[in-house]
Each structure stands twice: as C-alpha cells, then as structure tokens.
C-alpha cells in the first residue's frame, strides 16, 4: 500500500446521531483514514463525536466552513485545534485578513501546545452556486474565474489548500502549484450511482486531475459491503498515485 493512500480517503459521516456515526467508524476505519464531521452531526453531538472517531484511530475533517469576522474565525479555529482535528475549513469569501488571522492564531496555539497544525482549507465557491447565484450577490464574474481567484487568495493568506469539485482541480493545481492541497467531494467510482451529484469524477480521474484527498459518502454508505467498497476506492487511489 502506498503510504498515505488511506489518509486520502475521507468518509462523509452524513448521519444525525452518535451511535450511527460510531457504527460507520467501527465498520470502515480499516480502510478509511479520515472522517468528515459536518454541521449537522457536530451541532447534534459536539466534540464527543470527534473524540469517538479519534478513539478508533481515525482522523477528523471538521467541516464547519467558518465565515465570520477575523477574530471570531481565528478563535473558532483554535478551538478546533484543541480537538486535535486533522482538517479545519473556512469560506475564502471571508477574505484574506480572516484567513491570515486564523493561520497566525492556529500557528501560535499549535507551537505552544507542541502539536502539528491541522490542514487549513478554504471553500472557494460552493459547487451548488452558479453564475446566477454569484450575480444575485453582486459578483459579476464567471464561477471558474472566482474559484481560481479565491484559491490564489487562500494560498497567499498562508492556508494549505481548498475544497473544490474534481472539475476545478486541474485549474487550481495549475494556478497554485504542486504543494497546495485540493480536497474533492463529488467523486463517484464506476460501481456507484450518481445520487444528486452532477459534475462527478471517478477516484482515479480526481487524483489524475490533481486532487490530494477525496470526500466520499454514499458510494460507500449505500454499497452492499461498505468496507469492501472503501477497499476498492482505496485500491483505485493507490493505482492512480502509482501511475
Ligand atoms: O454522498 P456523497 O459522496 O455525495 O457526499 C459528499 C459529501 O461532500 C457530502 O458531505 C456533501 O455535503 C459534501 N460536499 C459536496 N459538494 C461540495 C461540498 C461538500 O458534495 N461542493
């Protein structure tokens, strides 16, 4: 197994209660290195669910997409560091000052606590947004231009990477270089259905386009053997990394 391949597979814990979340982590942790805890599960269960995942050796992507005044986002990001999560994210539309302050306070906290800093990611433009959505809020630019612009802003603010659709990965990789992390949802292995995702890529395509890690939910959770489905995805990630 290529080192780190398992950590590139992030399972979306899109459930609303603690015991169901724990069942998934118990079932999948052999093949899945990281679990995404989003607004619904965190609002319901709080830090306990983060600790539960960590108790099984899993990493946590705390997907709360902070977007607020710089001081508030920085303080929230430091609280996330205290939970020892592996990834924290914000909205890049919160601006460079917001991101720079988060980096500064997270770095200071992690240095004092002697822990490695979580990966700091920003969402550029939500994939649910269209040119019309942007126009409504006064942004008269094409979505792709905004995605690249915000990815560059994220990088210049000292963040580690972005969350983006696989379709945007190649553009971002070209604009931000090899060391910038790109985490992509909207991934569908050939054995899975599309569900409500529209612009999808297979795991191999997403990695080839420059994705660093993949967020995958239903292709695993609705499979007849979820652990086996995760194993197949892992093998596909390893194959793409090796080629
Ligand atoms: O089940 P599925 O693989 O579609 O789950 C993808 C996960 O990634 C969900 O938690 C979804 O909310 C999240 N996500 C997404 N598209 C984005 C951002 C996040 O599907 N642009």
Short mmCIF file of C-alpha atoms and ligand atoms in Angstrom, two decimals:
data_model
loop_
_atom_site.label_atom_id
_atom_site.label_comp_id
_atom_site.label_asym_id
_atom_site.label_seq_id
_atom_site.Cartn_x
_atom_site.Cartn_y
_atom_site.Cartn_z
CA UNK A 1 0.00 0.00 0.00
CA UNK A 2 1.33 3.45 -0.87
CA UNK A 3 1.87 5.32 2.41
CA UNK A 4 -0.85 7.85 3.00
CA UNK A 5 -3.36 6.44 0.48
CA UNK A 6 -5.73 5.57 3.33
CA UNK A 7 -5.49 9.15 4.63
CA UNK A 8 -6.58 10.40 1.21
CA UNK A 9 -9.95 8.71 1.59
CA UNK A 10 -12.30 10.82 3.71
CA UNK A 11 -15.69 9.31 4.52
CA UNK A 12 -18.54 11.83 4.90
CA UNK A 13 -20.25 10.99 8.21
CA UNK A 14 -23.56 12.40 6.98
CA UNK A 15 -25.68 10.99 9.81
CA UNK A 16 -27.52 12.70 12.62
CA UNK A 17 -26.77 10.68 15.70
CA UNK A 18 -23.81 9.46 17.67
CA UNK A 19 -24.45 5.72 17.60
CA UNK A 20 -24.95 5.59 13.82
CA UNK A 21 -21.75 7.62 13.39
CA UNK A 22 -19.91 5.18 15.64
CA UNK A 23 -21.21 2.18 13.70
CA UNK A 24 -19.78 3.68 10.49
CA UNK A 25 -16.42 4.44 12.03
CA UNK A 26 -16.22 0.95 13.54
CA UNK A 27 -17.11 -0.59 10.18
CA UNK A 28 -14.79 1.49 7.99
CA UNK A 29 -11.71 2.54 9.94
CA UNK A 30 -9.59 -0.30 8.49
CA UNK A 31 -9.87 1.22 5.00
CA UNK A 32 -10.70 4.87 5.72
CA UNK A 33 -8.14 7.20 7.31
CA UNK A 34 -10.30 10.24 7.88
CA UNK A 35 -13.95 11.02 8.67
CA UNK A 36 -15.72 14.25 7.79
CA UNK A 37 -17.88 15.67 10.58
CA UNK A 38 -20.15 18.40 9.25
CA UNK A 39 -22.57 20.95 10.65
CA UNK A 40 -25.45 18.54 11.25
CA UNK A 41 -23.55 15.89 13.20
CA UNK A 42 -21.41 18.41 15.09
CA UNK A 43 -24.42 20.51 16.05
CA UNK A 44 -26.12 17.38 17.35
CA UNK A 45 -23.20 15.64 19.08
CA UNK A 46 -20.45 18.24 19.57
CA UNK A 47 -16.84 17.39 20.40
CA UNK A 48 -17.79 13.92 21.69
CA UNK A 49 -18.19 12.68 18.15
CA UNK A 50 -14.71 13.94 17.25
CA UNK A 51 -13.25 12.09 20.22
CA UNK A 52 -15.16 8.95 19.24
CA UNK A 53 -13.62 8.94 15.74
CA UNK A 54 -10.16 9.53 17.19
CA UNK A 55 -10.70 6.65 19.61
CA UNK A 56 -10.79 4.32 16.59
CA UNK A 57 -7.58 5.86 15.24
CA UNK A 58 -9.40 7.93 12.60
CA UNK A 59 -8.54 11.49 11.66
CA UNK A 60 -11.28 14.15 11.61
CA UNK A 61 -12.08 16.72 8.93
CA UNK A 62 -14.16 19.26 10.87
CA UNK A 63 -16.28 20.65 8.03
CA UNK A 64 -17.86 23.70 9.67
CA UNK A 65 -16.88 26.21 6.96
CA UNK A 66 -16.28 29.18 9.26
CA UNK A 67 -17.16 32.59 7.78
CA UNK A 68 -17.20 35.49 10.24
CA UNK A 69 -15.12 38.44 11.41
CA UNK A 70 -11.40 37.57 11.57
CA UNK A 71 -11.21 37.39 15.37
CA UNK A 72 -14.19 35.02 15.67
CA UNK A 73 -12.92 32.68 12.94
CA UNK A 74 -9.42 32.60 14.43
CA UNK A 75 -10.76 31.75 17.89
CA UNK A 76 -13.03 29.02 16.48
CA UNK A 77 -10.11 27.57 14.50
CA UNK A 78 -8.01 27.43 17.66
CA UNK A 79 -10.84 25.55 19.43
CA UNK A 80 -10.78 23.08 16.53
CA UNK A 81 -7.02 22.62 17.09
CA UNK A 82 -7.73 21.83 20.73
CA UNK A 83 -9.90 18.96 19.49
CA UNK A 84 -6.83 17.71 17.54
CA UNK A 85 -8.72 17.53 14.26
CA UNK A 86 -6.74 16.92 11.07
CA UNK A 87 -8.53 19.40 8.79
CA UNK A 88 -10.40 22.65 9.52
CA UNK A 89 -12.09 24.79 6.87
CA UNK A 90 -13.45 28.29 6.25
CA UNK A 91 -15.08 30.18 3.38
CA UNK A 92 -12.47 32.01 1.31
CA UNK A 93 -15.12 34.70 0.68
CA UNK A 94 -14.48 35.75 4.29
CA UNK A 95 -11.35 37.39 2.89
CA UNK A 96 -7.57 37.39 3.25
CA UNK A 97 -7.47 39.11 6.64
CA UNK A 98 -9.81 36.50 8.09
CA UNK A 99 -7.63 33.68 6.78
CA UNK A 100 -4.32 35.30 7.78
CA UNK A 101 -5.53 35.80 11.35
CA UNK A 102 -6.69 32.19 11.53
CA UNK A 103 -3.27 30.98 10.34
CA UNK A 104 -1.46 33.21 12.83
CA UNK A 105 -3.51 32.15 15.86
CA UNK A 106 -3.54 28.48 14.89
CA UNK A 107 0.25 28.54 14.42
CA UNK A 108 0.76 30.20 17.78
CA UNK A 109 -1.53 27.75 19.57
CA UNK A 110 0.00 24.68 17.90
CA UNK A 111 3.56 25.83 18.66
CA UNK A 112 2.75 26.29 22.35
CA UNK A 113 0.80 23.02 22.54
CA UNK A 114 3.59 21.28 20.58
CA UNK A 115 1.18 19.70 18.11
CA UNK A 116 1.28 19.75 14.33
CA UNK A 117 -1.11 22.23 12.84
CA UNK A 118 -4.24 20.87 11.19
CA UNK A 119 -4.55 21.34 7.45
CA UNK A 120 -6.28 24.70 6.92
CA UNK A 121 -8.55 24.60 3.88
CA UNK A 122 -10.94 27.10 2.34
CA UNK A 123 -14.05 26.56 0.27
CA UNK A 124 -13.82 28.82 -2.80
CA UNK A 125 -17.26 28.93 -4.44
CA UNK A 126 -19.73 26.28 -3.26
CA UNK A 127 -20.39 23.80 -6.06
CA UNK A 128 -24.11 24.45 -5.52
CA UNK A 129 -23.53 28.04 -6.73
CA UNK A 130 -23.92 29.07 -10.37
CA UNK A 131 -23.11 32.29 -12.24
CA UNK A 132 -26.67 33.38 -11.39
CA UNK A 133 -26.09 32.77 -7.65
CA UNK A 134 -23.00 34.97 -7.83
CA UNK A 135 -24.81 37.68 -9.80
CA UNK A 136 -27.53 37.80 -7.12
CA UNK A 137 -24.92 38.78 -4.55
CA UNK A 138 -23.22 41.28 -6.83
CA UNK A 139 -20.37 39.17 -8.19
CA UNK A 140 -20.45 39.52 -11.95
CA UNK A 141 -17.65 37.09 -12.79
CA UNK A 142 -17.68 33.52 -14.12
CA UNK A 143 -17.58 30.79 -11.44
CA UNK A 144 -14.28 29.33 -12.68
CA UNK A 145 -12.56 32.69 -12.57
CA UNK A 146 -13.75 33.19 -8.98
CA UNK A 147 -12.64 29.69 -7.98
CA UNK A 148 -9.09 30.33 -9.20
CA UNK A 149 -9.03 33.84 -7.77
CA UNK A 150 -10.13 32.61 -4.33
CA UNK A 151 -7.74 29.64 -4.44
CA UNK A 152 -4.85 32.07 -5.05
CA UNK A 153 -6.08 34.32 -2.23
CA UNK A 154 -6.30 31.29 0.06
CA UNK A 155 -2.73 30.32 -0.77
CA UNK A 156 -1.37 33.85 -0.33
CA UNK A 157 -3.04 34.04 3.10
CA UNK A 158 -0.97 31.05 4.21
CA UNK A 159 -3.65 28.35 4.03
CA UNK A 160 -2.76 24.82 2.94
CA UNK A 161 -5.39 24.28 0.27
CA UNK A 162 -9.01 24.30 -0.85
CA UNK A 163 -12.10 22.14 -1.08
CA UNK A 164 -13.16 22.00 -4.73
CA UNK A 165 -15.00 19.93 -7.29
CA UNK A 166 -12.87 17.47 -9.29
CA UNK A 167 -13.69 19.56 -12.39
CA UNK A 168 -11.90 22.53 -10.84
CA UNK A 169 -8.89 20.57 -9.58
CA UNK A 170 -6.71 20.89 -12.69
CA UNK A 171 -7.26 24.68 -12.92
CA UNK A 172 -6.41 25.13 -9.24
CA UNK A 173 -3.39 22.83 -9.47
CA UNK A 174 -2.08 24.88 -12.42
CA UNK A 175 -2.67 28.18 -10.57
CA UNK A 176 -1.38 27.19 -7.12
CA UNK A 177 1.34 24.62 -7.76
CA UNK A 178 2.16 21.12 -6.55
CA UNK A 179 2.19 21.71 -2.80
CA UNK A 180 -1.32 23.12 -2.49
CA UNK A 181 -3.89 20.66 -1.10
CA UNK A 182 -7.07 20.08 -3.11
CA UNK A 183 -9.79 18.04 -1.37
CA UNK A 184 -12.60 17.00 -3.68
CA UNK A 185 -16.15 15.78 -2.99
CA UNK A 186 -18.34 14.85 -5.97
CA UNK A 187 -16.43 11.61 -6.54
CA UNK A 188 -18.18 8.56 -7.92
CA UNK A 189 -16.43 5.24 -8.54
CA UNK A 190 -17.71 3.45 -11.64
CA UNK A 191 -19.57 0.91 -9.44
CA UNK A 192 -21.70 3.63 -7.74
CA UNK A 193 -24.73 5.66 -8.78
CA UNK A 194 -24.55 9.45 -9.19
CA UNK A 195 -27.16 10.22 -6.48
CA UNK A 196 -27.70 14.01 -6.61
CA UNK A 197 -24.13 14.78 -7.68
CA UNK A 198 -23.92 16.15 -11.21
CA UNK A 199 -20.37 17.08 -12.08
CA UNK A 200 -18.55 13.97 -10.90
CA UNK A 201 -15.24 12.19 -11.49
CA UNK A 202 -14.02 8.72 -10.61
CA UNK A 203 -11.40 8.47 -7.84
CA UNK A 204 -8.67 7.84 -10.43
CA UNK A 205 -9.79 10.82 -12.54
CA UNK A 206 -9.91 13.09 -9.49
CA UNK A 207 -6.36 12.08 -8.42
CA UNK A 208 -5.11 12.46 -12.01
CA UNK A 209 -6.63 15.97 -12.14
CA UNK A 210 -4.62 16.90 -9.06
CA UNK A 211 -6.84 16.04 -6.08
CA UNK A 212 -4.92 15.40 -2.86
CA UNK A 213 -7.75 13.68 -0.98
CA UNK A 214 -11.32 12.62 -1.76
CA UNK A 215 -14.50 13.09 0.29
CA UNK A 216 -16.84 10.19 -0.40
CA UNK A 217 -20.15 9.35 1.26
CA UNK A 218 -22.96 7.45 -0.44
CA UNK A 219 -20.86 5.31 -2.81
CA UNK A 220 -19.61 3.70 0.41
CA UNK A 221 -22.63 4.02 2.71
CA UNK A 222 -25.14 2.57 0.23
CA UNK A 223 -22.90 -0.26 -1.00
CA UNK A 224 -23.93 -3.79 -0.06
CA UNK A 225 -20.49 -4.23 1.54
CA UNK A 226 -19.29 -0.73 2.58
CA UNK A 227 -15.86 -1.86 3.81
CA UNK A 228 -15.25 -3.64 0.52
CA UNK A 229 -16.41 -0.54 -1.42
CA UNK A 230 -13.95 1.58 0.57
CA UNK A 231 -11.25 -1.00 -0.18
CA UNK A 232 -11.97 -0.79 -3.92
CA UNK A 233 -11.77 3.01 -3.80
CA UNK A 234 -8.51 2.79 -1.85
CA UNK A 235 -7.07 0.46 -4.50
CA UNK A 236 -8.13 2.91 -7.21
CA UNK A 237 -6.46 5.80 -5.36
CA UNK A 238 -3.27 3.74 -4.97
CA UNK A 239 -3.34 2.82 -8.66
CA UNK A 240 -3.75 6.46 -9.69
CA UNK A 241 -0.93 7.60 -7.38
CA UNK A 242 1.38 4.95 -8.79
CA UNK A 243 0.75 5.79 -12.45
O1 LIG B 1 -22.55 11.10 -0.56
P1 LIG B 1 -21.58 11.97 -1.27
O2 LIG B 1 -20.33 11.24 -1.73
O3 LIG B 1 -22.20 12.78 -2.39
O4 LIG B 1 -21.10 13.00 -0.15
C1 LIG B 1 -20.25 14.07 -0.42
C2 LIG B 1 -20.03 14.89 0.80
O5 LIG B 1 -19.31 16.06 0.42
C3 LIG B 1 -21.29 15.39 1.48
O6 LIG B 1 -20.99 15.53 2.88
C4 LIG B 1 -21.52 16.74 0.86
O7 LIG B 1 -22.22 17.62 1.69
C5 LIG B 1 -20.07 17.21 0.70
N1 LIG B 1 -19.88 18.21 -0.34
C6 LIG B 1 -20.28 18.04 -1.65
N2 LIG B 1 -20.04 19.01 -2.57
C7 LIG B 1 -19.42 20.13 -2.19
C8 LIG B 1 -19.00 20.31 -0.88
C9 LIG B 1 -19.26 19.32 0.04
O8 LIG B 1 -20.81 17.02 -2.01
N3 LIG B 1 -19.16 21.04 -3.08
#
